[in-house]
């Protein structure tokens, strides 16, 4: 199963896509949203008619303040 991810911005425009950067046949998108809103994630197989199990993880990364 070859996973493929596509990320859209709140206006429905694709802002990122990935096939294998998560290692092996795994997809990974790292994206810093320039504005708040709903960002749909489309998860699918790359090959037509391919099916299988997958796990989708979304993490919010909070910037760490640096002390001078």
mmCIF file with all atom_site columns, N, CA and C in Angstrom:
data_model
loop_
_atom_site.group_PDB
_atom_site.id
_atom_site.type_symbol
_atom_site.label_atom_id
_atom_site.label_alt_id
_atom_site.label_comp_id
_atom_site.label_asym_id
_atom_site.label_entity_id
_atom_site.label_seq_id
_atom_site.pdbx_PDB_ins_code
_atom_site.Cartn_x
_atom_site.Cartn_y
_atom_site.Cartn_z
_atom_site.occupancy
_atom_site.B_iso_or_equiv
_atom_site.pdbx_formal_charge
_atom_site.auth_seq_id
_atom_site.auth_comp_id
_atom_site.auth_asym_id
_atom_site.auth_atom_id
_atom_site.pdbx_PDB_model_num
ATOM 1   N N  . UNK A 1 1  ? 0.841  -1.180 0.000  1.00 0.00 ? 1  UNK A N  1
ATOM 2   C CA . UNK A 1 1  ? 0.000  0.000  0.000  1.00 0.00 ? 1  UNK A CA 1
ATOM 3   C C  . UNK A 1 1  ? 0.879  1.233  0.000  1.00 0.00 ? 1  UNK A C  1
ATOM 4   N N  . UNK A 1 2  ? 0.753  2.071  -1.016 1.00 0.00 ? 2  UNK A N  1
ATOM 5   C CA . UNK A 1 2  ? 1.561  3.282  -1.161 1.00 0.00 ? 2  UNK A CA 1
ATOM 6   C C  . UNK A 1 2  ? 0.683  4.491  -0.847 1.00 0.00 ? 2  UNK A C  1
ATOM 7   N N  . UNK A 1 3  ? 0.846  5.041  0.350  1.00 0.00 ? 3  UNK A N  1
ATOM 8   C CA . UNK A 1 3  ? 0.021  6.163  0.801  1.00 0.00 ? 3  UNK A CA 1
ATOM 9   C C  . UNK A 1 3  ? 0.434  7.463  0.118  1.00 0.00 ? 3  UNK A C  1
ATOM 10  N N  . UNK A 1 4  ? -0.554 8.344  -0.070 1.00 0.00 ? 4  UNK A N  1
ATOM 11  C CA . UNK A 1 4  ? -0.328 9.662  -0.656 1.00 0.00 ? 4  UNK A CA 1
ATOM 12  C C  . UNK A 1 4  ? -1.159 10.674 0.124  1.00 0.00 ? 4  UNK A C  1
ATOM 13  N N  . UNK A 1 5  ? -0.557 11.813 0.472  1.00 0.00 ? 5  UNK A N  1
ATOM 14  C CA . UNK A 1 5  ? -1.250 12.870 1.211  1.00 0.00 ? 5  UNK A CA 1
ATOM 15  C C  . UNK A 1 5  ? -1.293 14.146 0.398  1.00 0.00 ? 5  UNK A C  1
ATOM 16  N N  . UNK A 1 6  ? -2.410 14.849 0.539  1.00 0.00 ? 6  UNK A N  1
ATOM 17  C CA . UNK A 1 6  ? -2.543 16.174 -0.068 1.00 0.00 ? 6  UNK A CA 1
ATOM 18  C C  . UNK A 1 6  ? -3.150 17.100 0.983  1.00 0.00 ? 6  UNK A C  1
ATOM 19  N N  . UNK A 1 7  ? -2.595 18.296 1.127  1.00 0.00 ? 7  UNK A N  1
ATOM 20  C CA . UNK A 1 7  ? -3.067 19.279 2.092  1.00 0.00 ? 7  UNK A CA 1
ATOM 21  C C  . UNK A 1 7  ? -3.586 20.491 1.336  1.00 0.00 ? 7  UNK A C  1
ATOM 22  N N  . UNK A 1 8  ? -4.768 20.954 1.736  1.00 0.00 ? 8  UNK A N  1
ATOM 23  C CA . UNK A 1 8  ? -5.364 22.132 1.112  1.00 0.00 ? 8  UNK A CA 1
ATOM 24  C C  . UNK A 1 8  ? -5.498 23.253 2.132  1.00 0.00 ? 8  UNK A C  1
ATOM 25  N N  . UNK A 1 9  ? -5.464 24.488 1.663  1.00 0.00 ? 9  UNK A N  1
ATOM 26  C CA . UNK A 1 9  ? -5.681 25.626 2.552  1.00 0.00 ? 9  UNK A CA 1
ATOM 27  C C  . UNK A 1 9  ? -7.187 25.867 2.709  1.00 0.00 ? 9  UNK A C  1
ATOM 28  N N  . UNK A 1 10 ? -7.590 26.820 3.552  1.00 0.00 ? 10 UNK A N  1
ATOM 29  C CA . UNK A 1 10 ? -9.016 27.056 3.764  1.00 0.00 ? 10 UNK A CA 1
ATOM 30  C C  . UNK A 1 10 ? -9.793 27.432 2.499  1.00 0.00 ? 10 UNK A C  1
ATOM 31  N N  . UNK A 1 11 ? -9.105 27.883 1.453  1.00 0.00 ? 11 UNK A N  1
ATOM 32  C CA . UNK A 1 11 ? -9.770 28.239 0.195  1.00 0.00 ? 11 UNK A CA 1
ATOM 33  C C  . UNK A 1 11 ? -9.891 27.048 -0.754 1.00 0.00 ? 11 UNK A C  1
ATOM 34  N N  . UNK A 1 12 ? -9.314 25.885 -0.359 1.00 0.00 ? 12 UNK A N  1
ATOM 35  C CA . UNK A 1 12 ? -9.393 24.685 -1.187 1.00 0.00 ? 12 UNK A CA 1
ATOM 36  C C  . UNK A 1 12 ? -8.253 24.521 -2.172 1.00 0.00 ? 12 UNK A C  1
ATOM 37  N N  . UNK A 1 13 ? -7.236 25.358 -2.072 1.00 0.00 ? 13 UNK A N  1
ATOM 38  C CA . UNK A 1 13 ? -6.065 25.265 -2.940 1.00 0.00 ? 13 UNK A CA 1
ATOM 39  C C  . UNK A 1 13 ? -5.044 24.316 -2.330 1.00 0.00 ? 13 UNK A C  1
ATOM 40  N N  . UNK A 1 14 ? -4.477 23.422 -3.144 1.00 0.00 ? 14 UNK A N  1
ATOM 41  C CA . UNK A 1 14 ? -3.448 22.517 -2.642 1.00 0.00 ? 14 UNK A CA 1
ATOM 42  C C  . UNK A 1 14 ? -2.219 23.309 -2.251 1.00 0.00 ? 14 UNK A C  1
ATOM 43  N N  . UNK A 1 15 ? -1.737 23.093 -1.021 1.00 0.00 ? 15 UNK A N  1
ATOM 44  C CA . UNK A 1 15 ? -0.542 23.788 -0.539 1.00 0.00 ? 15 UNK A CA 1
ATOM 45  C C  . UNK A 1 15 ? 0.617  22.827 -0.293 1.00 0.00 ? 15 UNK A C  1
ATOM 46  N N  . UNK A 1 16 ? 0.344  21.525 -0.233 1.00 0.00 ? 16 UNK A N  1
ATOM 47  C CA . UNK A 1 16 ? 1.405  20.525 -0.052 1.00 0.00 ? 16 UNK A CA 1
ATOM 48  C C  . UNK A 1 16 ? 0.880  19.169 -0.485 1.00 0.00 ? 16 UNK A C  1
ATOM 49  N N  . UNK A 1 17 ? 1.801  18.316 -0.933 1.00 0.00 ? 17 UNK A N  1
ATOM 50  C CA . UNK A 1 17 ? 1.481  16.939 -1.295 1.00 0.00 ? 17 UNK A CA 1
ATOM 51  C C  . UNK A 1 17 ? 2.732  16.106 -1.073 1.00 0.00 ? 17 UNK A C  1
ATOM 52  N N  . UNK A 1 18 ? 2.546  14.817 -0.766 1.00 0.00 ? 18 UNK A N  1
ATOM 53  C CA . UNK A 1 18 ? 3.707  13.967 -0.535 1.00 0.00 ? 18 UNK A CA 1
ATOM 54  C C  . UNK A 1 18 ? 3.384  12.510 -0.810 1.00 0.00 ? 18 UNK A C  1
ATOM 55  N N  . UNK A 1 19 ? 4.390  11.796 -1.286 1.00 0.00 ? 19 UNK A N  1
ATOM 56  C CA . UNK A 1 19 ? 4.265  10.372 -1.566 1.00 0.00 ? 19 UNK A CA 1
ATOM 57  C C  . UNK A 1 19 ? 5.082  9.547  -0.575 1.00 0.00 ? 19 UNK A C  1
ATOM 58  N N  . UNK A 1 20 ? 6.390  9.715  -0.536 1.00 0.00 ? 20 UNK A N  1
ATOM 59  C CA . UNK A 1 20 ? 7.244  8.796  0.226  1.00 0.00 ? 20 UNK A CA 1
ATOM 60  C C  . UNK A 1 20 ? 8.229  9.435  1.195  1.00 0.00 ? 20 UNK A C  1
ATOM 61  N N  . UNK A 1 21 ? 8.111  10.710 1.551  1.00 0.00 ? 21 UNK A N  1
ATOM 62  C CA . UNK A 1 21 ? 9.151  11.310 2.398  1.00 0.00 ? 21 UNK A CA 1
ATOM 63  C C  . UNK A 1 21 ? 9.078  10.860 3.851  1.00 0.00 ? 21 UNK A C  1
ATOM 64  N N  . UNK A 1 22 ? 8.082  10.066 4.216  1.00 0.00 ? 22 UNK A N  1
ATOM 65  C CA . UNK A 1 22 ? 8.002  9.514  5.563  1.00 0.00 ? 22 UNK A CA 1
ATOM 66  C C  . UNK A 1 22 ? 8.773  8.218  5.712  1.00 0.00 ? 22 UNK A C  1
ATOM 67  N N  . UNK A 1 23 ? 9.478  7.807  4.663  1.00 0.00 ? 23 UNK A N  1
ATOM 68  C CA . UNK A 1 23 ? 10.234 6.559  4.684  1.00 0.00 ? 23 UNK A CA 1
ATOM 69  C C  . UNK A 1 23 ? 9.428  5.420  4.089  1.00 0.00 ? 23 UNK A C  1
ATOM 70  N N  . UNK A 1 24 ? 10.093 4.565  3.352  1.00 0.00 ? 24 UNK A N  1
ATOM 71  C CA . UNK A 1 24 ? 9.443  3.451  2.647  1.00 0.00 ? 24 UNK A CA 1
ATOM 72  C C  . UNK A 1 24 ? 8.304  3.994  1.795  1.00 0.00 ? 24 UNK A C  1
ATOM 73  N N  . UNK A 1 25 ? 7.112  3.496  1.975  1.00 0.00 ? 25 UNK A N  1
ATOM 74  C CA . UNK A 1 25 ? 5.961  3.969  1.201  1.00 0.00 ? 25 UNK A CA 1
ATOM 75  C C  . UNK A 1 25 ? 5.083  4.909  2.023  1.00 0.00 ? 25 UNK A C  1
ATOM 76  N N  . UNK A 1 26 ? 5.656  5.488  3.079  1.00 0.00 ? 26 UNK A N  1
ATOM 77  C CA . UNK A 1 26 ? 4.896  6.363  3.965  1.00 0.00 ? 26 UNK A CA 1
ATOM 78  C C  . UNK A 1 26 ? 4.995  7.820  3.526  1.00 0.00 ? 26 UNK A C  1
ATOM 79  N N  . UNK A 1 27 ? 3.902  8.533  3.694  1.00 0.00 ? 27 UNK A N  1
ATOM 80  C CA . UNK A 1 27 ? 3.849  9.950  3.335  1.00 0.00 ? 27 UNK A CA 1
ATOM 81  C C  . UNK A 1 27 ? 4.001  10.804 4.582  1.00 0.00 ? 27 UNK A C  1
ATOM 82  N N  . UNK A 1 28 ? 4.548  12.014 4.395  1.00 0.00 ? 28 UNK A N  1
ATOM 83  C CA . UNK A 1 28 ? 4.656  12.956 5.513  1.00 0.00 ? 28 UNK A CA 1
ATOM 84  C C  . UNK A 1 28 ? 4.650  14.372 4.946  1.00 0.00 ? 28 UNK A C  1
ATOM 85  N N  . UNK A 1 29 ? 3.851  15.215 5.572  1.00 0.00 ? 29 UNK A N  1
ATOM 86  C CA . UNK A 1 29 ? 3.827  16.635 5.216  1.00 0.00 ? 29 UNK A CA 1
ATOM 87  C C  . UNK A 1 29 ? 4.145  17.426 6.484  1.00 0.00 ? 29 UNK A C  1
ATOM 88  N N  . UNK A 1 30 ? 5.103  18.315 6.369  1.00 0.00 ? 30 UNK A N  1
ATOM 89  C CA . UNK A 1 30 ? 5.400  19.274 7.439  1.00 0.00 ? 30 UNK A CA 1
ATOM 90  C C  . UNK A 1 30 ? 5.072  20.635 6.851  1.00 0.00 ? 30 UNK A C  1
ATOM 91  N N  . UNK A 1 31 ? 4.147  21.331 7.481  1.00 0.00 ? 31 UNK A N  1
ATOM 92  C CA . UNK A 1 31 ? 3.649  22.575 6.897  1.00 0.00 ? 31 UNK A CA 1
ATOM 93  C C  . UNK A 1 31 ? 3.380  23.604 7.983  1.00 0.00 ? 31 UNK A C  1
ATOM 94  N N  . UNK A 1 32 ? 3.856  24.818 7.791  1.00 0.00 ? 32 UNK A N  1
ATOM 95  C CA . UNK A 1 32 ? 3.584  25.927 8.715  1.00 0.00 ? 32 UNK A CA 1
ATOM 96  C C  . UNK A 1 32 ? 2.488  26.778 8.072  1.00 0.00 ? 32 UNK A C  1
ATOM 97  N N  . UNK A 1 33 ? 1.306  26.730 8.652  1.00 0.00 ? 33 UNK A N  1
ATOM 98  C CA . UNK A 1 33 ? 0.168  27.471 8.108  1.00 0.00 ? 33 UNK A CA 1
ATOM 99  C C  . UNK A 1 33 ? 0.361  28.971 8.319  1.00 0.00 ? 33 UNK A C  1
ATOM 100 N N  . UNK A 1 34 ? 0.222  29.762 7.257  1.00 0.00 ? 34 UNK A N  1
ATOM 101 C CA . UNK A 1 34 ? 0.412  31.206 7.392  1.00 0.00 ? 34 UNK A CA 1
ATOM 102 C C  . UNK A 1 34 ? -0.777 31.916 8.047  1.00 0.00 ? 34 UNK A C  1
ATOM 103 N N  . UNK A 1 35 ? -1.905 31.220 8.143  1.00 0.00 ? 35 UNK A N  1
ATOM 104 C CA . UNK A 1 35 ? -3.092 31.797 8.757  1.00 0.00 ? 35 UNK A CA 1
ATOM 105 C C  . UNK A 1 35 ? -3.914 30.682 9.394  1.00 0.00 ? 35 UNK A C  1
ATOM 106 N N  . UNK A 1 36 ? -4.767 31.043 10.327 1.00 0.00 ? 36 UNK A N  1
ATOM 107 C CA . UNK A 1 36 ? -5.609 30.030 10.962 1.00 0.00 ? 36 UNK A CA 1
ATOM 108 C C  . UNK A 1 36 ? -6.767 29.675 10.035 1.00 0.00 ? 36 UNK A C  1
ATOM 109 N N  . UNK A 1 37 ? -7.361 28.528 10.292 1.00 0.00 ? 37 UNK A N  1
ATOM 110 C CA . UNK A 1 37 ? -8.487 28.073 9.484  1.00 0.00 ? 37 UNK A CA 1
ATOM 111 C C  . UNK A 1 37 ? -8.480 26.565 9.383  1.00 0.00 ? 37 UNK A C  1
ATOM 112 N N  . UNK A 1 38 ? -9.418 26.025 8.624  1.00 0.00 ? 38 UNK A N  1
ATOM 113 C CA . UNK A 1 38 ? -9.503 24.586 8.396  1.00 0.00 ? 38 UNK A CA 1
ATOM 114 C C  . UNK A 1 38 ? -8.652 24.212 7.190  1.00 0.00 ? 38 UNK A C  1
ATOM 115 N N  . UNK A 1 39 ? -7.735 23.261 7.391  1.00 0.00 ? 39 UNK A N  1
ATOM 116 C CA . UNK A 1 39 ? -6.846 22.778 6.338  1.00 0.00 ? 39 UNK A CA 1
ATOM 117 C C  . UNK A 1 39 ? -7.168 21.307 6.079  1.00 0.00 ? 39 UNK A C  1
ATOM 118 N N  . UNK A 1 40 ? -8.000 21.015 5.081  1.00 0.00 ? 40 UNK A N  1
ATOM 119 C CA . UNK A 1 40 ? -8.357 19.625 4.807  1.00 0.00 ? 40 UNK A CA 1
ATOM 120 C C  . UNK A 1 40 ? -7.137 18.787 4.410  1.00 0.00 ? 40 UNK A C  1
ATOM 121 N N  . UNK A 1 41 ? -7.086 17.566 4.938  1.00 0.00 ? 41 UNK A N  1
ATOM 122 C CA . UNK A 1 41 ? -6.043 16.609 4.590  1.00 0.00 ? 41 UNK A CA 1
ATOM 123 C C  . UNK A 1 41 ? -6.710 15.485 3.803  1.00 0.00 ? 41 UNK A C  1
ATOM 124 N N  . UNK A 1 42 ? -6.230 15.251 2.602  1.00 0.00 ? 42 UNK A N  1
ATOM 125 C CA . UNK A 1 42 ? -6.756 14.174 1.763  1.00 0.00 ? 42 UNK A CA 1
ATOM 126 C C  . UNK A 1 42 ? -5.761 13.024 1.813  1.00 0.00 ? 42 UNK A C  1
ATOM 127 N N  . UNK A 1 43 ? -6.181 11.886 2.369  1.00 0.00 ? 43 UNK A N  1
ATOM 128 C CA . UNK A 1 43 ? -5.323 10.698 2.471  1.00 0.00 ? 43 UNK A CA 1
ATOM 129 C C  . UNK A 1 43 ? -5.854 9.641  1.523  1.00 0.00 ? 43 UNK A C  1
ATOM 130 N N  . UNK A 1 44 ? -4.962 9.107  0.690  1.00 0.00 ? 44 UNK A N  1
ATOM 131 C CA . UNK A 1 44 ? -5.383 8.130  -0.321 1.00 0.00 ? 44 UNK A CA 1
ATOM 132 C C  . UNK A 1 44 ? -4.210 7.241  -0.702 1.00 0.00 ? 44 UNK A C  1
ATOM 133 N N  . UNK A 1 45 ? -4.478 6.255  -1.527 1.00 0.00 ? 45 UNK A N  1
ATOM 134 C CA . UNK A 1 45 ? -3.391 5.432  -2.058 1.00 0.00 ? 45 UNK A CA 1
ATOM 135 C C  . UNK A 1 45 ? -2.916 6.052  -3.358 1.00 0.00 ? 45 UNK A C  1
ATOM 136 N N  . UNK A 1 46 ? -1.649 5.850  -3.659 1.00 0.00 ? 46 UNK A N  1
ATOM 137 C CA . UNK A 1 46 ? -1.091 6.403  -4.886 1.00 0.00 ? 46 UNK A CA 1
ATOM 138 C C  . UNK A 1 46 ? -1.559 5.599  -6.090 1.00 0.00 ? 46 UNK A C  1
ATOM 139 N N  . UNK A 1 47 ? -1.644 4.289  -5.950 1.00 0.00 ? 47 UNK A N  1
ATOM 140 C CA . UNK A 1 47 ? -2.055 3.443  -7.056 1.00 0.00 ? 47 UNK A CA 1
ATOM 141 C C  . UNK A 1 47 ? -3.565 3.325  -7.161 1.00 0.00 ? 47 UNK A C  1
ATOM 142 N N  . UNK A 1 48 ? -4.053 3.280  -8.351 1.00 0.00 ? 48 UNK A N  1
ATOM 143 C CA . UNK A 1 48 ? -5.485 3.132  -8.581 1.00 0.00 ? 48 UNK A CA 1
ATOM 144 C C  . UNK A 1 48 ? -5.979 1.792  -8.054 1.00 0.00 ? 48 UNK A C  1
ATOM 145 N N  . UNK A 1 49 ? -7.041 1.812  -7.266 1.00 0.00 ? 49 UNK A N  1
ATOM 146 C CA . UNK A 1 49 ? -7.634 0.582  -6.756 1.00 0.00 ? 49 UNK A CA 1
ATOM 147 C C  . UNK A 1 49 ? -6.912 -0.037 -5.580 1.00 0.00 ? 49 UNK A C  1
ATOM 148 N N  . UNK A 1 50 ? -5.840 0.580  -5.095 1.00 0.00 ? 50 UNK A N  1
ATOM 149 C CA . UNK A 1 50 ? -5.108 0.039  -3.946 1.00 0.00 ? 50 UNK A CA 1
ATOM 150 C C  . UNK A 1 50 ? -5.856 0.371  -2.665 1.00 0.00 ? 50 UNK A C  1
ATOM 151 N N  . UNK A 1 51 ? -5.891 -0.589 -1.766 1.00 0.00 ? 51 UNK A N  1
ATOM 152 C CA . UNK A 1 51 ? -6.510 -0.349 -0.464 1.00 0.00 ? 51 UNK A CA 1
ATOM 153 C C  . UNK A 1 51 ? -5.603 -0.899 0.623  1.00 0.00 ? 51 UNK A C  1
ATOM 154 N N  . UNK A 1 52 ? -5.835 -0.475 1.836  1.00 0.00 ? 52 UNK A N  1
ATOM 155 C CA . UNK A 1 52 ? -5.051 -0.955 2.961  1.00 0.00 ? 52 UNK A CA 1
ATOM 156 C C  . UNK A 1 52 ? -5.291 -0.096 4.169  1.00 0.00 ? 52 UNK A C  1
ATOM 157 N N  . UNK A 1 53 ? -4.744 -0.510 5.292  1.00 0.00 ? 53 UNK A N  1
ATOM 158 C CA . UNK A 1 53 ? -4.875 0.241  6.529  1.00 0.00 ? 53 UNK A CA 1
ATOM 159 C C  . UNK A 1 53 ? -3.825 1.337  6.577  1.00 0.00 ? 53 UNK A C  1
ATOM 160 N N  . UNK A 1 54 ? -4.198 2.459  7.181  1.00 0.00 ? 54 UNK A N  1
ATOM 161 C CA . UNK A 1 54 ? -3.226 3.512  7.424  1.00 0.00 ? 54 UNK A CA 1
ATOM 162 C C  . UNK A 1 54 ? -3.608 4.241  8.692  1.00 0.00 ? 54 UNK A C  1
ATOM 163 N N  . UNK A 1 55 ? -2.638 4.958  9.241  1.00 0.00 ? 55 UNK A N  1
ATOM 164 C CA . UNK A 1 55 ? -2.859 5.759  10.436 1.00 0.00 ? 55 UNK A CA 1
ATOM 165 C C  . UNK A 1 55 ? -2.457 7.187  10.100 1.00 0.00 ? 55 UNK A C  1
ATOM 166 N N  . UNK A 1 56 ? -3.339 8.123  10.405 1.00 0.00 ? 56 UNK A N  1
ATOM 167 C CA . UNK A 1 56 ? -3.077 9.534  10.150 1.00 0.00 ? 56 UNK A CA 1
ATOM 168 C C  . UNK A 1 56 ? -2.813 10.218 11.483 1.00 0.00 ? 56 UNK A C  1
ATOM 169 N N  . UNK A 1 57 ? -1.654 10.875 11.585 1.00 0.00 ? 57 UNK A N  1
ATOM 170 C CA . UNK A 1 57 ? -1.302 11.602 12.807 1.00 0.00 ? 57 UNK A CA 1
ATOM 171 C C  . UNK A 1 57 ? -1.103 13.068 12.457 1.00 0.00 ? 57 UNK A C  1
ATOM 172 N N  . UNK A 1 58 ? -1.695 13.936 13.254 1.00 0.00 ? 58 UNK A N  1
ATOM 173 C CA . UNK A 1 58 ? -1.531 15.377 13.087 1.00 0.00 ? 58 UNK A CA 1
ATOM 174 C C  . UNK A 1 58 ? -1.001 15.929 14.402 1.00 0.00 ? 58 UNK A C  1
ATOM 175 N N  . UNK A 1 59 ? 0.087  16.683 14.323 1.00 0.00 ? 59 UNK A N  1
ATOM 176 C CA . UNK A 1 59 ? 0.676  17.271 15.527 1.00 0.00 ? 59 UNK A CA 1
ATOM 177 C C  . UNK A 1 59 ? 0.762  18.779 15.353 1.00 0.00 ? 59 UNK A C  1
ATOM 178 N N  . UNK A 1 60 ? 0.373  19.485 16.397 1.00 0.00 ? 60 UNK A N  1
ATOM 179 C CA . UNK A 1 60 ? 0.551  20.933 16.415 1.00 0.00 ? 60 UNK A CA 1
ATOM 180 C C  . UNK A 1 60 ? 1.874  21.220 17.102 1.00 0.00 ? 60 UNK A C  1
ATOM 181 N N  . UNK A 1 61 ? 2.739  21.926 16.420 1.00 0.00 ? 61 UNK A N  1
ATOM 182 C CA . UNK A 1 61 ? 4.031  22.279 16.983 1.00 0.00 ? 61 UNK A CA 1
ATOM 183 C C  . UNK A 1 61 ? 3.975  23.714 17.471 1.00 0.00 ? 61 UNK A C  1
ATOM 184 N N  . UNK A 1 62 ? 4.297  23.908 18.729 1.00 0.00 ? 62 UNK A N  1
ATOM 185 C CA . UNK A 1 62 ? 4.271  25.227 19.328 1.00 0.00 ? 62 UNK A CA 1
ATOM 186 C C  . UNK A 1 62 ? 5.702  25.745 19.403 1.00 0.00 ? 62 UNK A C  1
ATOM 187 N N  . UNK A 1 63 ? 5.962  26.952 18.883 1.00 0.00 ? 63 UNK A N  1
ATOM 188 C CA . UNK A 1 63 ? 7.335  27.488 18.944 1.00 0.00 ? 63 UNK A CA 1
ATOM 189 C C  . UNK A 1 63 ? 7.799  27.668 20.387 1.00 0.00 ? 63 UNK A C  1
ATOM 190 N N  . UNK A 1 64 ? 9.064  27.404 20.602 1.00 0.00 ? 64 UNK A N  1
ATOM 191 C CA . UNK A 1 64 ? 9.671  27.581 21.924 1.00 0.00 ? 64 UNK A CA 1
ATOM 192 C C  . UNK A 1 64 ? 10.334 28.963 21.941 1.00 0.00 ? 64 UNK A C  1
ATOM 193 N N  . UNK A 1 65 ? 10.063 29.725 22.989 1.00 0.00 ? 65 UNK A N  1
ATOM 194 C CA . UNK A 1 65 ? 10.693 31.037 23.120 1.00 0.00 ? 65 UNK A CA 1
ATOM 195 C C  . UNK A 1 65 ? 12.146 30.866 23.545 1.00 0.00 ? 65 UNK A C  1
ATOM 196 N N  . UNK A 1 66 ? 13.028 31.534 22.844 1.00 0.00 ? 66 UNK A N  1
ATOM 197 C CA . UNK A 1 66 ? 14.444 31.497 23.194 1.00 0.00 ? 66 UNK A CA 1
ATOM 198 C C  . UNK A 1 66 ? 14.749 32.634 24.166 1.00 0.00 ? 66 UNK A C  1
ATOM 199 N N  . UNK A 1 67 ? 15.484 32.323 25.213 1.00 0.00 ? 67 UNK A N  1
ATOM 200 C CA . UNK A 1 67 ? 15.867 33.354 26.189 1.00 0.00 ? 67 UNK A CA 1
ATOM 201 C C  . UNK A 1 67 ? 17.207 33.936 25.801 1.00 0.00 ? 67 UNK A C  1
ATOM 202 N N  . UNK A 1 68 ? 17.279 35.250 25.829 1.00 0.00 ? 68 UNK A N  1
ATOM 203 C CA . UNK A 1 68 ? 18.521 35.930 25.439 1.00 0.00 ? 68 UNK A CA 1
ATOM 204 C C  . UNK A 1 68 ? 19.522 35.943 26.542 1.00 0.00 ? 68 UNK A C  1
#
